[in-house]
Amino acid sequence: MYHSTAISGHSSPYQDHCPSTESNQPQAIRLTKREKEFLQWSEAGKSSWEISMIVDCSEANVNYHFNNIRRKFGVGSRHLAGKIARERGLI
């Protein structure tokens, strides 16, 4: 048999350490210097391969950073991430 227990106005330890996720403000996104640089090159129409040649790194490294950028913005494309970054004044 299951019994329900009423909790009398006390918050859980979890709630004490976690800020509320309910907010009208967009979540602050922090981009690294490299992520900003890659987004700027992408906005200029450069492909991952072209960016890798410009900044002298591997194409895999460029794609790694773009995956992080898309994750941070919660989007599926670098172009949409770039658009949001421009709107928020991040690049």
N, CA and C of each residue as an Amber inpcrd file, in Angstrom:
protein
   273
   0.8470000  -1.1630000   0.0000000   0.0000000   0.0000000   0.0000000
   0.8970000   1.2320000   0.0000000   0.5180000   2.2260000  -0.7850000
   1.3050000   3.4470000  -0.9050000   0.6730000   4.5570000  -0.0990000
   1.4820000   5.3330000   0.5800000   1.0100000   6.4600000   1.3590000
   1.6200000   7.7300000   0.7960000   0.8030000   8.7490000   0.6380000
   1.3660000  10.0220000   0.1910000   1.7310000  10.8370000   1.4170000
   2.8210000  11.5660000   1.2950000   3.2940000  12.3820000   2.4010000
   3.2830000  13.8300000   1.9690000   2.6580000  14.6730000   2.7440000
   2.6280000  16.1040000   2.4340000   3.9020000  16.7460000   2.9520000
   4.4710000  17.6090000   2.1370000   5.6610000  18.3500000   2.5460000
   5.2070000  19.7460000   2.9250000   5.5770000  20.1540000   4.1170000
   5.0530000  21.4120000   4.6460000   5.9630000  22.5950000   4.3300000
   5.8120000  23.1720000   3.1420000   6.4640000  24.4130000   2.7900000
   7.9830000  24.4010000   2.7310000   8.6050000  23.2780000   2.8660000
  10.0550000  23.2220000   2.7950000  10.4640000  22.8880000   1.3700000
  11.5050000  23.5690000   0.9000000  12.0010000  23.2450000  -0.4350000
  12.9940000  22.1080000  -0.3110000  13.1570000  21.4010000  -1.3740000
  14.0980000  20.2890000  -1.3630000  15.5160000  20.8210000  -1.4600000
  16.4860000  20.0390000  -1.0650000  17.8870000  20.4620000  -1.2020000
  18.2280000  20.7730000  -2.6600000  17.6200000  20.0600000  -3.5900000
  17.8570000  20.3000000  -5.0130000  17.4330000  21.7140000  -5.3860000
  16.2720000  22.1390000  -4.9430000  15.7610000  23.4660000  -5.2750000
  16.6200000  24.5650000  -4.6790000  17.2430000  24.3170000  -3.5400000
  18.0690000  25.3340000  -2.8970000  19.3180000  25.6580000  -3.7150000
  19.7980000  24.6960000  -4.5120000  21.0510000  24.8840000  -5.2330000
  20.8570000  25.1530000  -6.7120000  19.6710000  25.0600000  -7.2180000
  19.4370000  25.2380000  -8.6440000  18.5400000  26.4400000  -8.8810000
  18.9840000  27.3650000  -9.7340000  18.1430000  28.5190000 -10.0220000
  16.9190000  28.1080000 -10.8250000  15.8880000  28.8930000 -10.7250000
  14.6670000  28.6250000 -11.4640000  14.9430000  28.7140000 -12.9520000
  14.3700000  27.7920000 -13.7090000  14.5660000  27.8170000 -15.1530000
  13.4650000  28.6210000 -15.8320000  12.4940000  29.0750000 -15.0790000
  11.4150000  29.8640000 -15.6450000  11.8570000  31.3190000 -15.7130000
  12.0100000  31.7970000 -16.9560000  12.4570000  33.1620000 -17.1380000
  12.0640000  33.6250000 -18.5260000  11.7750000  34.9070000 -18.6480000
  11.4620000  35.4860000 -19.9390000  12.7360000  35.9010000 -20.6680000
  13.8570000  35.9970000 -19.9470000  15.1250000  36.3860000 -20.5340000
  15.7630000  35.1770000 -21.2190000  16.3390000  35.3910000 -22.4330000
  17.0570000  34.2730000 -23.0400000  18.2960000  33.9550000 -22.2060000
  18.6360000  32.6930000 -22.1550000  19.7790000  32.2580000 -21.3640000
  21.0550000  32.8600000 -21.9550000  21.9300000  33.3480000 -21.0970000
  23.2020000  33.9170000 -21.5440000  24.0590000  32.8170000 -22.1480000
  24.5610000  33.0720000 -23.3310000  25.4130000  32.1110000 -24.0110000
  26.8020000  32.7130000 -24.1060000  27.7790000  31.9400000 -23.6970000
  29.1670000  32.3970000 -23.7660000  29.8760000  31.6240000 -24.8750000
  30.4360000  32.3750000 -25.7940000  31.2050000  31.7800000 -26.8750000
  32.6880000  32.0350000 -26.6340000  33.4890000  31.0340000 -26.9650000
  34.9260000  31.2200000 -26.8710000  35.3910000  32.1140000 -28.0210000
  36.6140000  32.6130000 -27.8980000  37.1890000  33.4480000 -28.9530000
  37.2050000  32.6840000 -30.2750000  37.5670000  31.4140000 -30.2200000
  37.6320000  30.5790000 -31.4200000  36.2410000  30.3720000 -32.0230000
  35.2360000  30.1300000 -31.1750000  33.8650000  29.9460000 -31.6730000
  33.3770000  31.2120000 -32.3670000  33.6690000  32.3640000 -31.7850000
  33.2830000  33.6320000 -32.4160000  33.9670000  33.7950000 -33.7680000
  35.2630000  33.4730000 -33.8000000  36.0190000  33.5830000 -35.0510000
  35.4230000  32.6790000 -36.1250000  35.1160000  31.4410000 -35.7650000
  34.5530000  30.5000000 -36.7310000  33.1760000  30.9440000 -37.2090000
  32.3590000  31.4670000 -36.3040000  31.0500000  31.9710000 -36.7080000
  31.1810000  33.1410000 -37.6780000  32.1390000  34.0180000 -37.4220000
  32.3410000  35.1570000 -38.3180000  32.7610000  34.6870000 -39.7120000
  33.6490000  33.7140000 -39.7820000  34.0440000  33.1810000 -41.0820000
  32.8630000  32.4920000 -41.7660000  32.0780000  31.7730000 -40.9990000
  30.9000000  31.1100000 -41.5530000  29.9140000  32.1380000 -42.1010000
  29.7270000  33.2150000 -41.3510000  28.8280000  34.2870000 -41.7920000
  29.3390000  34.9300000 -43.0950000  30.6580000  34.8740000 -43.3020000
  31.2560000  35.4100000 -44.5340000  31.1500000  34.4130000 -45.6830000
  30.4990000  33.2680000 -45.4180000  30.2570000  32.2810000 -46.4660000
  31.3170000  31.2080000 -46.6070000  32.2100000  31.1090000 -45.6510000
  33.2850000  30.1170000 -45.7290000  32.8180000  28.7520000 -45.2410000
  33.2950000  27.7130000 -45.9070000  32.9910000  26.3350000 -45.5050000
  33.9440000  25.9130000 -44.3780000  33.6700000  24.7670000 -43.7890000
  34.5490000  24.2470000 -42.7390000  35.9630000  24.0560000 -43.2630000
  36.0920000  23.5210000 -44.4720000  37.4130000  23.3140000 -45.0550000
  38.1310000  24.6410000 -45.2480000  37.4150000  25.6450000 -45.7820000
  38.0330000  26.9590000 -45.9950000  38.4690000  27.5900000 -44.6700000
  37.6260000  27.4730000 -43.6540000  37.9760000  28.0120000 -42.3360000
  39.2180000  27.3060000 -41.8060000  39.2880000  25.9870000 -41.9980000
  40.4580000  25.2440000 -41.5120000  41.7320000  25.7250000 -42.2050000
  41.6550000  26.0750000 -43.4750000  42.8290000  26.5810000 -44.1970000
  43.1980000  27.9910000 -43.6970000  42.2080000  28.8170000 -43.4260000
  42.4400000  30.1970000 -42.9820000  43.1150000  30.2250000 -41.6130000
  42.6060000  29.4130000 -40.6690000  43.1170000  29.4720000 -39.2920000
  44.1650000  28.4020000 -39.0040000  44.5080000  27.6190000 -40.0180000
  45.5520000  26.6030000 -39.9130000  45.2620000  25.5640000 -38.8260000
  44.1300000  24.8940000 -38.9930000  43.7830000  23.7660000 -38.1260000
  43.0630000  22.7330000 -38.9800000  42.6970000  21.6240000 -38.3920000
  42.0170000  20.5810000 -39.1670000  40.5430000  20.9260000 -39.3570000
  39.9840000  20.3740000 -40.4060000  38.5470000  20.5480000 -40.6470000
  37.7410000  19.9070000 -39.5200000  38.2370000  18.8060000 -38.9680000
  37.5730000  18.1530000 -37.8350000  37.5140000  19.0910000 -36.6400000
  38.5760000  19.8660000 -36.4280000  38.5970000  20.8250000 -35.3320000
  37.5480000  21.9120000 -35.5440000  37.4230000  22.3850000 -36.7620000
  36.3960000  23.3890000 -37.0830000  35.0110000  22.8170000 -36.8060000
  34.7580000  21.6080000 -37.2730000  33.4470000  20.9860000 -37.0660000
  33.1740000  20.7200000 -35.5920000  34.2140000  20.3770000 -34.8300000
  34.0700000  20.1960000 -33.3880000  33.5370000  21.4800000 -32.7490000
  34.1380000  22.6120000 -33.1050000  33.6940000  23.8920000 -32.5430000
  32.2740000  24.2320000 -32.9990000  31.9540000  23.9510000 -34.2570000
  30.5890000  24.2220000 -34.7240000  29.5700000  23.3350000 -34.0190000
  29.9370000  22.1020000 -33.6980000  29.0300000  21.2510000 -32.9180000
  28.7770000  21.8540000 -31.5430000  29.8320000  22.3720000 -30.9080000
  29.6670000  23.0340000 -29.6060000  28.7930000  24.2760000 -29.7260000
  28.9830000  25.0510000 -30.7790000  28.1920000  26.2660000 -30.9980000
  26.7190000  25.9000000 -31.1620000  26.4320000  24.9120000 -31.9970000
  25.0290000  24.5020000 -32.2020000  24.4080000  24.0080000 -30.9060000
  25.1850000  23.2690000 -30.1190000  24.6820000  22.7690000 -28.8300000
  24.3640000  23.9280000 -27.8910000  25.2520000  24.9000000 -27.8180000
  25.0440000  26.0460000 -26.9300000  23.7820000  26.8200000 -27.2980000
  23.5160000  26.9530000 -28.5970000  22.3320000  27.6790000 -29.0400000
  21.0940000  26.7900000 -29.1410000  21.2850000  25.4950000 -29.0640000
  20.1610000  24.5680000 -29.1580000  19.5330000  24.5510000 -30.5420000
  20.3820000  24.6690000 -31.5740000  19.8910000  24.6900000 -32.9530000
  20.6080000  23.6160000 -33.7590000  20.0960000  23.3640000 -34.9480000
  20.6540000  22.3130000 -35.7850000  21.5850000  22.7820000 -36.8810000
  21.7320000  24.0980000 -37.0560000  22.6120000  24.5760000 -38.1190000
  23.4900000  25.7230000 -37.6440000  24.6650000  25.7960000 -38.2390000
  25.5810000  26.8910000 -37.8990000  25.0280000  28.2230000 -38.3740000
  24.2430000  28.2050000 -39.4470000  23.6940000  29.4510000 -39.9770000
  22.6640000  30.0440000 -39.0220000  21.8430000  29.1990000 -38.4440000
  20.8740000  29.6730000 -37.4590000  21.5930000  30.1460000 -36.1970000
  22.6230000  29.4390000 -35.7940000  23.4140000  29.8700000 -34.6410000
  24.0420000  31.2310000 -34.9160000  24.5420000  31.4280000 -36.1260000
  25.1240000  32.7110000 -36.5040000  24.1080000  33.8320000 -36.4740000
  22.9140000  33.5380000 -36.9390000  21.8430000  34.5400000 -36.9320000
  21.5130000  34.9600000 -35.4910000  21.3730000  33.9860000 -34.6180000
  21.0600000  34.2680000 -33.2130000  22.2120000  35.0340000 -32.5650000
  23.4440000  34.6290000 -32.8540000  24.6170000  35.3020000 -32.2910000
  24.6520000  36.7690000 -32.7280000  24.3410000  37.0420000 -33.9830000
  24.2780000  38.4280000 -34.4610000  23.1940000  39.2130000 -33.7460000
  22.0150000  38.6000000 -33.6190000  20.8860000  39.2810000 -32.9630000
  21.2100000  39.6190000 -31.5200000  21.9830000  38.7750000 -30.8620000
  22.3300000  39.0040000 -29.4470000  23.6210000  39.8010000 -29.2680000
  24.2230000  40.2010000 -30.3870000  25.4240000  40.9940000 -30.3230000
  26.6660000  40.2310000 -29.8910000  26.6720000  38.9230000 -30.1210000
  27.8160000  38.1000000 -29.7090000  28.9250000  38.0910000 -30.7520000
  28.5560000  38.4010000 -32.0110000  29.5790000  38.4980000 -33.0660000
  29.3450000  39.7760000 -33.8470000
